[in-house]
Short mmCIF file of the C-alpha atoms (twelve columns), coordinates in Angstrom:
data_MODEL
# 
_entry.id   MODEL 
# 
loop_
_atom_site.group_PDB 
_atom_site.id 
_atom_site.type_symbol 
_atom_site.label_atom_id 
_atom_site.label_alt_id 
_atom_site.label_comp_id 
_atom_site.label_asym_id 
_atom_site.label_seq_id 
_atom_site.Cartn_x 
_atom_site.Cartn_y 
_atom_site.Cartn_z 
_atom_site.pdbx_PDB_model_num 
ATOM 1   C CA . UNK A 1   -60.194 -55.520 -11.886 1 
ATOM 2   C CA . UNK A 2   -63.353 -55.516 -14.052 1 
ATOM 3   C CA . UNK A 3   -62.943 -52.045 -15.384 1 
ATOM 4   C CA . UNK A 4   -59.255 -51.968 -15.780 1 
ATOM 5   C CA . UNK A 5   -58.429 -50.970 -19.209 1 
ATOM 6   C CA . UNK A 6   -58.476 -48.753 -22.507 1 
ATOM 7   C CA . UNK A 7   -62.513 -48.050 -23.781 1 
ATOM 8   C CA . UNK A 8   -63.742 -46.054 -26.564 1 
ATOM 9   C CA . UNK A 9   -67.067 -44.857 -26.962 1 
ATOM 10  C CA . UNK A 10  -69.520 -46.772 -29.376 1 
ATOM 11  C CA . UNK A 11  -72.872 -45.393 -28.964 1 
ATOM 12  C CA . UNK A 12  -75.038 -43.135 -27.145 1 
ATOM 13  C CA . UNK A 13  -78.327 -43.450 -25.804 1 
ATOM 14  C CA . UNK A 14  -80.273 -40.773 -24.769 1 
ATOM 15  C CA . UNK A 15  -77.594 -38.520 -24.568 1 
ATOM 16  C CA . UNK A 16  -78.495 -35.030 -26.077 1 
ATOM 17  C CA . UNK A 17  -82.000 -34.740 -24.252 1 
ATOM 18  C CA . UNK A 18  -79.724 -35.598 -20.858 1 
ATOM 19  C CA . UNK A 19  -77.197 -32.691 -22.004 1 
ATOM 20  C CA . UNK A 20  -80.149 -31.039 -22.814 1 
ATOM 21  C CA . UNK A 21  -81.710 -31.538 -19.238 1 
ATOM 22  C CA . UNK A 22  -78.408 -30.261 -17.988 1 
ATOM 23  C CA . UNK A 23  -78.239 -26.818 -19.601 1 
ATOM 24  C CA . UNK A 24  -75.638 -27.794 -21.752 1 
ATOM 25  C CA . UNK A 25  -76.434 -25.539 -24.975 1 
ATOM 26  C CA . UNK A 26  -77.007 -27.100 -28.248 1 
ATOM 27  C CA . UNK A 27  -73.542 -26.310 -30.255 1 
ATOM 28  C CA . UNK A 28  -71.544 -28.327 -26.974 1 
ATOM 29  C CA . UNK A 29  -73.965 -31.050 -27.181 1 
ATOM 30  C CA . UNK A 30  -73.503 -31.935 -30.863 1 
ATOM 31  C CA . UNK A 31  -69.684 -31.577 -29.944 1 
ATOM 32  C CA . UNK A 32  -70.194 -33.997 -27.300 1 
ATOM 33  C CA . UNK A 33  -72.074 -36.117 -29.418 1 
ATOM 34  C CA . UNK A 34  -69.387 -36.972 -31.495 1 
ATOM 35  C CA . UNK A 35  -66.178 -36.537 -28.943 1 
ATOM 36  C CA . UNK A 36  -64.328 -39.680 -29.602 1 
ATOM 37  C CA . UNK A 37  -64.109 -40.084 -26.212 1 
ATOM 38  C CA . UNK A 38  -61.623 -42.430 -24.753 1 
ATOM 39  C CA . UNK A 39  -61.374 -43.773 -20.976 1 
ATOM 40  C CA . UNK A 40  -58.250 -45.752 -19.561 1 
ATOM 41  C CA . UNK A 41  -58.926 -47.207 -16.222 1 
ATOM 42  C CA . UNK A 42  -56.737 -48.173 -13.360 1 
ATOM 43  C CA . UNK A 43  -57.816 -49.252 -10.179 1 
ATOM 44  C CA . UNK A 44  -55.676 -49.835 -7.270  1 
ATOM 45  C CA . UNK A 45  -57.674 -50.758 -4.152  1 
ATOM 46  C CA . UNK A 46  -60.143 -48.211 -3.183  1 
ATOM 47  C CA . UNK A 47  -58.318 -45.575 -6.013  1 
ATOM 48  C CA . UNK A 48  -59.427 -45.117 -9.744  1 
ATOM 49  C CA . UNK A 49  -57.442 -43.269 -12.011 1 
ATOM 50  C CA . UNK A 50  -58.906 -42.251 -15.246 1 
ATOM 51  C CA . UNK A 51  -57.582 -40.690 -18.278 1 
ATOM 52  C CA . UNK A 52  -59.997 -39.547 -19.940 1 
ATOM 53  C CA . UNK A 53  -59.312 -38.092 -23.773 1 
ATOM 54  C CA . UNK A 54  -61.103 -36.890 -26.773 1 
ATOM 55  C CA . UNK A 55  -61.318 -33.818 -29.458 1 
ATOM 56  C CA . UNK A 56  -61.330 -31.224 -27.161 1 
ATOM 57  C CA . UNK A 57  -59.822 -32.261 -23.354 1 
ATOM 58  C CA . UNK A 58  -57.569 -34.335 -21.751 1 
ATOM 59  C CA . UNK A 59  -57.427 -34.837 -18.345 1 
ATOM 60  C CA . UNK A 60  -56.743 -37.385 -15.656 1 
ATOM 61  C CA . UNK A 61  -59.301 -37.961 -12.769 1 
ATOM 62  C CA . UNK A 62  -57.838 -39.489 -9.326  1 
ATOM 63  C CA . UNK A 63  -60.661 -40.344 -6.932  1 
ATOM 64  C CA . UNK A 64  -61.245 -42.822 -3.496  1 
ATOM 65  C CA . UNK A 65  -63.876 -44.957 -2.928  1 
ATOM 66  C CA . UNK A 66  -65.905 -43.144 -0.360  1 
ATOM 67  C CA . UNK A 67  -63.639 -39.684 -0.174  1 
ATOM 68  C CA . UNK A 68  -65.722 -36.448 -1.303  1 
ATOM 69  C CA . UNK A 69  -64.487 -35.710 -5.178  1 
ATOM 70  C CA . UNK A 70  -64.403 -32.537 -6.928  1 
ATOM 71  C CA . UNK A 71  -64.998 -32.970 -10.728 1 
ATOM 72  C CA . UNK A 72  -66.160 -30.543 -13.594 1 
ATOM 73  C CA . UNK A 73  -67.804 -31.690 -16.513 1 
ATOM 74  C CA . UNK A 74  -66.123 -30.626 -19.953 1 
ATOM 75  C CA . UNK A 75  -68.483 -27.669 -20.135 1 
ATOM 76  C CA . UNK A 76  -67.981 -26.194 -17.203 1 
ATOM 77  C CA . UNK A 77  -70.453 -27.701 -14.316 1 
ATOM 78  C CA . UNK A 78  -68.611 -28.085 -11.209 1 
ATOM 79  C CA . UNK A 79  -69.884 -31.474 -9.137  1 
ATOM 80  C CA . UNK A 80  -68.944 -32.645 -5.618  1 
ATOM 81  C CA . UNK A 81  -69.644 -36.094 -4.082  1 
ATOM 82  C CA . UNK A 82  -68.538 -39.538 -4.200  1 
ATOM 83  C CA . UNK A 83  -68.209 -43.159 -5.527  1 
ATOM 84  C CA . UNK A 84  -68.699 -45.955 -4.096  1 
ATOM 85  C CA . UNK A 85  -68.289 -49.751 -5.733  1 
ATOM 86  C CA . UNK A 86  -71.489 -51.803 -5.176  1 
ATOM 87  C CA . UNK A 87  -71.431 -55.466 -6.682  1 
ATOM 88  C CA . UNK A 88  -70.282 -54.871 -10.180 1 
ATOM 89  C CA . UNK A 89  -71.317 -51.473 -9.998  1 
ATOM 90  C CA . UNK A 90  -69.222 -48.167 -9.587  1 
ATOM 91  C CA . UNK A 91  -71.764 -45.484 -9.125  1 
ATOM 92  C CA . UNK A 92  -71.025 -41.702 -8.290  1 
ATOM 93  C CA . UNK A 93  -73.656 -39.461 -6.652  1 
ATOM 94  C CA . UNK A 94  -73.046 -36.049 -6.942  1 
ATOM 95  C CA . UNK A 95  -74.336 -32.736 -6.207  1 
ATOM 96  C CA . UNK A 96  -73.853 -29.447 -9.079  1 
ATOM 97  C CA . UNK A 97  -72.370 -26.631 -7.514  1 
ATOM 98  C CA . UNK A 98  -74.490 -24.473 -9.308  1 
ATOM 99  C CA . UNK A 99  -77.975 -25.653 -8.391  1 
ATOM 100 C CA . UNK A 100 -77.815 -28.106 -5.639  1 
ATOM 101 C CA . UNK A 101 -79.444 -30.875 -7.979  1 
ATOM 102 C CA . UNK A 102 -78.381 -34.766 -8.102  1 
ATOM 103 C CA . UNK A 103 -76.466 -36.232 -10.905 1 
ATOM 104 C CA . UNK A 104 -75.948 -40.345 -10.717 1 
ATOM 105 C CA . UNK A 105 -73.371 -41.385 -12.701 1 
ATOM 106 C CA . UNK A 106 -73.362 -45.729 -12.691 1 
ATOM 107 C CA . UNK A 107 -70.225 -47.612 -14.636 1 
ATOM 108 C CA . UNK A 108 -70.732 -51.021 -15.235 1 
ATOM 109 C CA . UNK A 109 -69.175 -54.164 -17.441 1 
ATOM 110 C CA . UNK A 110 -71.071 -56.177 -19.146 1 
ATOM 111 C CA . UNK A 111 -68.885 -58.493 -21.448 1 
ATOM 112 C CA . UNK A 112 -66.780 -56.644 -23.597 1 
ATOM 113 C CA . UNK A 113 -68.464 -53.165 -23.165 1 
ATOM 114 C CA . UNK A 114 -68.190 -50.285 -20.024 1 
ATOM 115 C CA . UNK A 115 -71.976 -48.834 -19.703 1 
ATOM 116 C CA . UNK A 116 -71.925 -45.377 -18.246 1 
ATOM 117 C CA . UNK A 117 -75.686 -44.511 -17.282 1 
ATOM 118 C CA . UNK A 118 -76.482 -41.028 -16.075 1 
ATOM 119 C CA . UNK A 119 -79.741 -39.578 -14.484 1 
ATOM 120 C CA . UNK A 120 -80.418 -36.041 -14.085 1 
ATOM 121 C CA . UNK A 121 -83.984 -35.245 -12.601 1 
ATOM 122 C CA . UNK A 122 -85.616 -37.862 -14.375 1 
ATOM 123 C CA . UNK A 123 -83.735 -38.160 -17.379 1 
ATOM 124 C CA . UNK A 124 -81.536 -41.047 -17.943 1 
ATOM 125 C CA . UNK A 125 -78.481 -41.558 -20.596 1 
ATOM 126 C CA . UNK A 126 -76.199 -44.135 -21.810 1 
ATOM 127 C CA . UNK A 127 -72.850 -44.254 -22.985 1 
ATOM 128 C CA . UNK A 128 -71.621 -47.541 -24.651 1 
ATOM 129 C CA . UNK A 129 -68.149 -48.309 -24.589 1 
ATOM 130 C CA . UNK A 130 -65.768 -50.861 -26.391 1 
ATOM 131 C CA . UNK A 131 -62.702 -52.537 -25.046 1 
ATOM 132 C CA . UNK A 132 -59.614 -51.551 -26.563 1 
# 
């Protein structure tokens, strides 16, 4: 599968005025700017599992394809919704507990790097990864 493997964030794009956008205040966004974040991805039919790891969490993320998915961001936002795995594309759409607004969340491979995109009423961020 396309995104099994280890990836370790290269570059952002973006990323701060999305945090920003978010709520997220400024001391955890320059944390997050420079998390070190790693990703190692398995998929097994219709199930992901992630580990995801960097300076200040670890955790591992089981979803299915289609199956409703509770997930909190590393500051504290609580989301619910789902994935789904269009073309090349594995895109969440969830809702923030919180506020009722939409966060996308679109993984992709292209050659040797996973793109992450977000978009958070109107405001759209990239995360570039590297293949391990």
């Amino acid at each position: 599968m396309a995104f099994d493997g280890s990836w370790k964030v290269d570059r952002n794009e973006n990323y701060e005025k999305f945090m920003e956008k978010m709520g997220i205040n400024v001391m955890k966004r320059k944390l997050a700017l420079h998390d070190n974040l790693k990703l190692t991805i398995k998929q097994e039919g219709n199930k992901f599992i992630i580990k995801e790891s960097c300076r200040f969490r670890n955790i591992d993320v089981v979803f299915e394809l289609g199956v409703n998915f509770d997930y909190t961001l590393a500051d504290g936002t609580e989301l619910k919704g789902t994935w789904s795995l269009e073309g090349n594309k594995l895109t969440a759409k969830f809702t923030r507990v919180d506020n009722g607004k939409e966060l996308i969340d679109i993984c992709e491979v292209s050659g040797d790097e996973l793109i992450q995109t977000y978009i958070y009423e109107g405001v759209e961020a990239k995360r570039f990864f590297k293949r391990e």
